[in-house]
């Protein structure tokens, strides 16, 4: 809150003549301004609560019928009215994990380069470019995924992977293009800017004397970076990773377009699958019957709760990392 | 130099080169996306795209005029809903709220910011579409409006926070009441930043597809009005990209190009304006 000096026109002032009506007018304006902004702020709180409330209430039919089995059942059969979320949870987790596996090394590498090696001006402009990646709409990532990435993976990457790692169960089976693998790769590009830009900030916030102490002890620049600066900033880096994870779990369009939309659980990353957000996007408008709709809403509830927890953790870590730094 | 010393410098060069490679790869991805959309999208673009309605399956040509107008309508409504709430909430946070209230509102805002967009779509469906009985432009605007709130709050709060307290004290010393100080001194000092924040906010939701799938739905024709379904650019891109027709794919690229240019133009303009703002918070410029 911005601090104001105690003002002259508080209610305590002795009233009198014209000044009195002027002061009263000021006081009314004061109250109105306060109320209007308070109502707006309360609305934000209400909307957020309302989202949770609606998801909870509207998923009642499904929750009562299936209970916690909903989360561990593999069947998704709208005709028989049997709904289980496991294939979607599996697909969501696998694609998000794969995207982190690609984005963490690359993102952290970029952040280290931008924070430790690049001159500040160069680093700032490159970071701006990387942040533009976050501004690209997800449906455009989907478009590029379908028409560029999938054919590329099919022609170049997957044959090599199969030749080298084909003995592993995760790289077996026929590759049709749309798959967990394609979705994970698209997601990794989408979450990269979050990891790079937040990690770079926390790396830059590491005090100079930490670096100087290590260099004075004879550490090379890389040793200093890897053994001193990165551990010092680890909480903030973890925070950026959790932020990216929450993003990856909730991402809808790009995943829907390349994951294959098949409700099954396969060990192979090359098989088509499905994710929570994708099944909601595809089936919600066509769902008939309260059980079907409420099952889809329950999937939304699962997604909401999971991203809520992960975002909360991310925020705590980033707050802990930037303690004493800039405000907020 | 000892053996371990040599090893140390080799590692030094090797690892930093790897980090450079990572950066190159990340930047390269962006340049590739831009380059591909410009070369592929711009060539697919023609005048008809902006002026004609989509044509039935099998016919070549047509455009997405209805989707462009639809997107504009949905975004206008979203701005009218999201920006006032977000702006006033931000003013409350920075100028009025005590520590406890500020914590609660800030937490709610962060939470809202993290809600997956598809979930917002579901909730607006159950709250607006279902009671109204049909999909509508209005519900699409509501969904995107809710998505605009968190960024509007945060940018308002941050830019108000950057206004020095001496300005507030000066206004108070001249006899202005608190709300007059806010309206005539504090907000005007931060207005450039708040407006650019709003622009970035708009750019962010302009490409949102998921919350529109079951609110604004889609439409092959001109929307019959605010309470009827409408086409929007992002949903059209999705529908055309997953359809099996080559000419639709061409149109999807054209629409992708238009959407991306719109979003990037706003982002770059906002960055340019921000670098000249008089009071800007650290980290925003």
mmCIF file of C-alpha atoms in Angstrom, chain A residues 38-223:
data_model
loop_
_atom_site.group_PDB
_atom_site.id
_atom_site.type_symbol
_atom_site.label_atom_id
_atom_site.label_comp_id
_atom_site.label_asym_id
_atom_site.label_seq_id
_atom_site.Cartn_x
_atom_site.Cartn_y
_atom_site.Cartn_z
ATOM 1 C CA UNK A 38 -12.893 -2.543 -3.092
ATOM 2 C CA UNK A 39 -15.770 -4.027 -5.086
ATOM 3 C CA UNK A 40 -13.462 -4.624 -8.057
ATOM 4 C CA UNK A 41 -10.886 -6.316 -5.849
ATOM 5 C CA UNK A 42 -13.569 -8.426 -4.173
ATOM 6 C CA UNK A 43 -14.870 -9.425 -7.618
ATOM 7 C CA UNK A 44 -11.494 -10.931 -8.463
ATOM 8 C CA UNK A 45 -11.610 -12.992 -5.304
ATOM 9 C CA UNK A 46 -15.207 -14.017 -6.037
ATOM 10 C CA UNK A 47 -14.461 -15.069 -9.624
ATOM 11 C CA UNK A 48 -11.579 -17.241 -8.500
ATOM 12 C CA UNK A 49 -13.700 -18.878 -5.802
ATOM 13 C CA UNK A 50 -16.599 -19.238 -8.219
ATOM 14 C CA UNK A 51 -14.433 -21.187 -10.668
ATOM 15 C CA UNK A 52 -13.613 -23.757 -8.023
ATOM 16 C CA UNK A 53 -17.203 -23.841 -6.741
ATOM 17 C CA UNK A 54 -18.682 -24.368 -10.210
ATOM 18 C CA UNK A 55 -16.241 -27.140 -11.077
ATOM 19 C CA UNK A 56 -16.971 -28.846 -7.778
ATOM 20 C CA UNK A 57 -20.761 -28.572 -7.939
ATOM 21 C CA UNK A 58 -21.110 -29.378 -11.632
ATOM 22 C CA UNK A 59 -18.983 -32.501 -11.312
ATOM 23 C CA UNK A 60 -21.171 -33.864 -8.486
ATOM 24 C CA UNK A 61 -22.926 -36.521 -10.615
ATOM 25 C CA UNK A 62 -19.643 -38.033 -11.713
ATOM 26 C CA UNK A 63 -18.005 -37.738 -8.314
ATOM 27 C CA UNK A 64 -20.915 -39.520 -6.619
ATOM 28 C CA UNK A 65 -21.072 -42.309 -9.179
ATOM 29 C CA UNK A 66 -17.359 -43.083 -9.491
ATOM 30 C CA UNK A 67 -15.734 -41.663 -6.365
ATOM 31 C CA UNK A 68 -11.964 -41.869 -6.362
ATOM 32 C CA UNK A 69 -12.049 -44.803 -8.785
ATOM 33 C CA UNK A 70 -12.536 -42.134 -11.445
ATOM 34 C CA UNK A 71 -8.855 -41.294 -11.180
ATOM 35 C CA UNK A 72 -7.644 -44.896 -11.496
ATOM 36 C CA UNK A 73 -9.965 -46.382 -14.109
ATOM 37 C CA UNK A 74 -8.878 -46.889 -17.695
ATOM 38 C CA UNK A 75 -12.252 -47.150 -19.434
ATOM 39 C CA UNK A 76 -13.652 -44.129 -21.220
ATOM 40 C CA UNK A 77 -16.897 -45.355 -22.723
ATOM 41 C CA UNK A 78 -19.506 -42.635 -23.315
ATOM 42 C CA UNK A 79 -21.997 -45.151 -24.733
ATOM 43 C CA UNK A 80 -21.964 -47.448 -21.713
ATOM 44 C CA UNK A 81 -21.671 -44.465 -19.365
ATOM 45 C CA UNK A 82 -18.387 -45.644 -17.881
ATOM 46 C CA UNK A 83 -15.792 -42.971 -17.286
ATOM 47 C CA UNK A 84 -12.267 -43.211 -15.947
ATOM 48 C CA UNK A 85 -9.609 -40.523 -16.140
ATOM 49 C CA UNK A 86 -6.464 -42.630 -16.099
ATOM 50 C CA UNK A 87 -5.537 -42.511 -19.828
ATOM 51 C CA UNK A 88 -5.847 -38.720 -19.788
ATOM 52 C CA UNK A 89 -3.925 -38.284 -16.556
ATOM 53 C CA UNK A 90 -1.246 -40.591 -17.939
ATOM 54 C CA UNK A 91 -1.027 -38.659 -21.218
ATOM 55 C CA UNK A 92 -0.897 -35.316 -19.419
ATOM 56 C CA UNK A 93 1.852 -36.470 -17.071
ATOM 57 C CA UNK A 94 3.933 -38.179 -19.768
ATOM 58 C CA UNK A 95 3.847 -35.237 -22.188
ATOM 59 C CA UNK A 96 4.575 -32.722 -19.426
ATOM 60 C CA UNK A 97 7.472 -34.823 -18.109
ATOM 61 C CA UNK A 98 8.913 -35.225 -21.597
ATOM 62 C CA UNK A 99 8.659 -31.490 -22.232
ATOM 63 C CA UNK A 100 10.511 -30.765 -18.978
ATOM 64 C CA UNK A 101 13.186 -33.318 -19.888
ATOM 65 C CA UNK A 102 13.915 -31.316 -23.039
ATOM 66 C CA UNK A 103 13.240 -27.800 -21.749
ATOM 67 C CA UNK A 104 15.143 -27.928 -18.451
ATOM 68 C CA UNK A 105 18.671 -28.523 -19.840
ATOM 69 C CA UNK A 106 18.159 -26.242 -22.815
ATOM 70 C CA UNK A 107 16.372 -23.537 -20.849
ATOM 71 C CA UNK A 108 18.826 -23.594 -17.974
ATOM 72 C CA UNK A 109 21.749 -23.569 -20.422
ATOM 73 C CA UNK A 110 20.316 -20.524 -22.163
ATOM 74 C CA UNK A 111 19.663 -18.797 -18.833
ATOM 75 C CA UNK A 112 23.262 -19.407 -17.716
ATOM 76 C CA UNK A 113 24.594 -18.033 -20.985
ATOM 77 C CA UNK A 114 22.352 -14.946 -20.788
ATOM 78 C CA UNK A 115 23.083 -14.251 -17.126
ATOM 79 C CA UNK A 116 26.769 -15.164 -16.834
ATOM 80 C CA UNK A 117 28.392 -14.753 -20.222
ATOM 81 C CA UNK A 118 26.467 -12.410 -22.499
ATOM 82 C CA UNK A 119 26.971 -8.648 -22.043
ATOM 83 C CA UNK A 120 23.927 -7.070 -20.390
ATOM 84 C CA UNK A 121 22.600 -5.306 -23.489
ATOM 85 C CA UNK A 122 22.907 -8.393 -25.675
ATOM 86 C CA UNK A 123 21.368 -10.498 -22.935
ATOM 87 C CA UNK A 124 18.413 -8.133 -22.593
ATOM 88 C CA UNK A 125 17.624 -8.127 -26.295
ATOM 89 C CA UNK A 126 18.013 -11.898 -26.624
ATOM 90 C CA UNK A 127 15.760 -12.385 -23.602
ATOM 91 C CA UNK A 128 13.154 -10.155 -25.210
ATOM 92 C CA UNK A 129 13.264 -12.358 -28.320
ATOM 93 C CA UNK A 130 12.912 -15.508 -26.227
ATOM 94 C CA UNK A 131 10.003 -13.972 -24.348
ATOM 95 C CA UNK A 132 8.310 -13.364 -27.705
ATOM 96 C CA UNK A 133 8.111 -17.153 -27.984
ATOM 97 C CA UNK A 134 5.742 -17.031 -25.029
ATOM 98 C CA UNK A 135 3.545 -14.569 -26.917
ATOM 99 C CA UNK A 136 3.001 -16.925 -29.855
ATOM 100 C CA UNK A 137 -0.576 -18.248 -29.530
ATOM 101 C CA UNK A 138 -0.800 -21.947 -28.724
ATOM 102 C CA UNK A 139 -2.984 -22.685 -31.732
ATOM 103 C CA UNK A 140 -0.086 -21.503 -33.925
ATOM 104 C CA UNK A 141 2.215 -23.942 -32.135
ATOM 105 C CA UNK A 142 -0.366 -26.581 -32.963
ATOM 106 C CA UNK A 143 -0.396 -25.539 -36.614
ATOM 107 C CA UNK A 144 3.401 -25.746 -36.803
ATOM 108 C CA UNK A 145 3.231 -29.021 -34.897
ATOM 109 C CA UNK A 146 0.884 -30.700 -37.365
ATOM 110 C CA UNK A 147 2.466 -29.502 -40.585
ATOM 111 C CA UNK A 148 6.163 -29.044 -39.756
ATOM 112 C CA UNK A 149 7.196 -30.886 -36.617
ATOM 113 C CA UNK A 150 5.297 -34.154 -37.080
ATOM 114 C CA UNK A 151 6.546 -34.750 -40.658
ATOM 115 C CA UNK A 152 10.054 -33.780 -39.543
ATOM 116 C CA UNK A 153 10.017 -36.189 -36.610
ATOM 117 C CA UNK A 154 8.644 -38.911 -38.853
ATOM 118 C CA UNK A 155 11.250 -38.454 -41.567
ATOM 119 C CA UNK A 156 14.369 -37.595 -39.599
ATOM 120 C CA UNK A 157 14.241 -38.005 -35.854
ATOM 121 C CA UNK A 158 12.243 -41.128 -35.100
ATOM 122 C CA UNK A 159 14.139 -43.454 -37.510
ATOM 123 C CA UNK A 160 17.378 -42.458 -35.763
ATOM 124 C CA UNK A 161 15.849 -42.865 -32.297
ATOM 125 C CA UNK A 162 14.548 -46.291 -33.233
ATOM 126 C CA UNK A 163 17.884 -47.356 -34.665
ATOM 127 C CA UNK A 164 19.783 -46.300 -31.560
ATOM 128 C CA UNK A 165 17.298 -46.806 -28.722
ATOM 129 C CA UNK A 166 14.891 -49.217 -30.406
ATOM 130 C CA UNK A 167 15.507 -51.842 -27.738
ATOM 131 C CA UNK A 168 13.835 -49.597 -25.141
ATOM 132 C CA UNK A 169 10.084 -50.100 -24.732
ATOM 133 C CA UNK A 170 9.515 -46.340 -24.908
ATOM 134 C CA UNK A 171 10.701 -46.248 -28.530
ATOM 135 C CA UNK A 172 8.904 -49.302 -29.881
ATOM 136 C CA UNK A 173 5.891 -49.691 -32.122
ATOM 137 C CA UNK A 174 4.732 -47.912 -35.242
ATOM 138 C CA UNK A 175 5.082 -44.139 -35.363
ATOM 139 C CA UNK A 176 2.082 -42.487 -36.989
ATOM 140 C CA UNK A 177 3.303 -38.980 -36.286
ATOM 141 C CA UNK A 178 0.724 -37.900 -33.749
ATOM 142 C CA UNK A 179 1.962 -39.167 -30.381
ATOM 143 C CA UNK A 180 3.028 -38.405 -26.808
ATOM 144 C CA UNK A 181 6.465 -37.704 -28.256
ATOM 145 C CA UNK A 182 5.287 -35.003 -30.689
ATOM 146 C CA UNK A 183 3.171 -33.380 -27.973
ATOM 147 C CA UNK A 184 6.123 -33.365 -25.557
ATOM 148 C CA UNK A 185 8.396 -31.720 -28.116
ATOM 149 C CA UNK A 186 5.849 -28.986 -28.944
ATOM 150 C CA UNK A 187 5.274 -28.348 -25.237
ATOM 151 C CA UNK A 188 9.006 -28.064 -24.597
ATOM 152 C CA UNK A 189 9.228 -25.135 -27.026
ATOM 153 C CA UNK A 190 6.197 -23.499 -25.445
ATOM 154 C CA UNK A 191 7.471 -23.655 -21.851
ATOM 155 C CA UNK A 192 11.079 -22.752 -22.676
ATOM 156 C CA UNK A 193 10.582 -18.952 -22.354
ATOM 157 C CA UNK A 194 9.268 -19.324 -18.788
ATOM 158 C CA UNK A 195 12.303 -21.300 -17.680
ATOM 159 C CA UNK A 196 14.772 -19.015 -19.454
ATOM 160 C CA UNK A 197 13.359 -15.686 -18.361
ATOM 161 C CA UNK A 198 12.687 -16.513 -14.689
ATOM 162 C CA UNK A 199 15.942 -18.486 -14.234
ATOM 163 C CA UNK A 200 17.935 -15.669 -15.798
ATOM 164 C CA UNK A 201 16.381 -13.182 -13.372
ATOM 165 C CA UNK A 202 17.280 -15.257 -10.317
ATOM 166 C CA UNK A 203 20.798 -15.940 -11.640
ATOM 167 C CA UNK A 204 21.322 -12.215 -12.151
ATOM 168 C CA UNK A 205 20.113 -11.618 -8.600
ATOM 169 C CA UNK A 206 22.919 -13.753 -7.094
ATOM 170 C CA UNK A 207 25.220 -11.321 -5.205
ATOM 171 C CA UNK A 208 28.540 -10.497 -6.868
ATOM 172 C CA UNK A 209 30.610 -11.373 -3.775
ATOM 173 C CA UNK A 210 29.515 -15.015 -4.118
ATOM 174 C CA UNK A 211 31.149 -15.141 -7.531
ATOM 175 C CA UNK A 212 34.208 -13.177 -6.419
ATOM 176 C CA UNK A 213 34.786 -15.468 -3.448
ATOM 177 C CA UNK A 214 34.813 -18.532 -5.670
ATOM 178 C CA UNK A 215 37.045 -16.929 -8.305
ATOM 179 C CA UNK A 216 39.456 -15.780 -5.578
ATOM 180 C CA UNK A 217 39.719 -19.385 -4.389
ATOM 181 C CA UNK A 218 40.930 -20.347 -7.857
ATOM 182 C CA UNK A 219 37.700 -21.627 -9.321
ATOM 183 C CA UNK A 220 37.277 -21.272 -13.060
ATOM 184 C CA UNK A 221 34.328 -19.300 -14.345
ATOM 185 C CA UNK A 222 32.394 -22.458 -15.119
ATOM 186 C CA UNK A 223 33.161 -23.964 -11.698
#
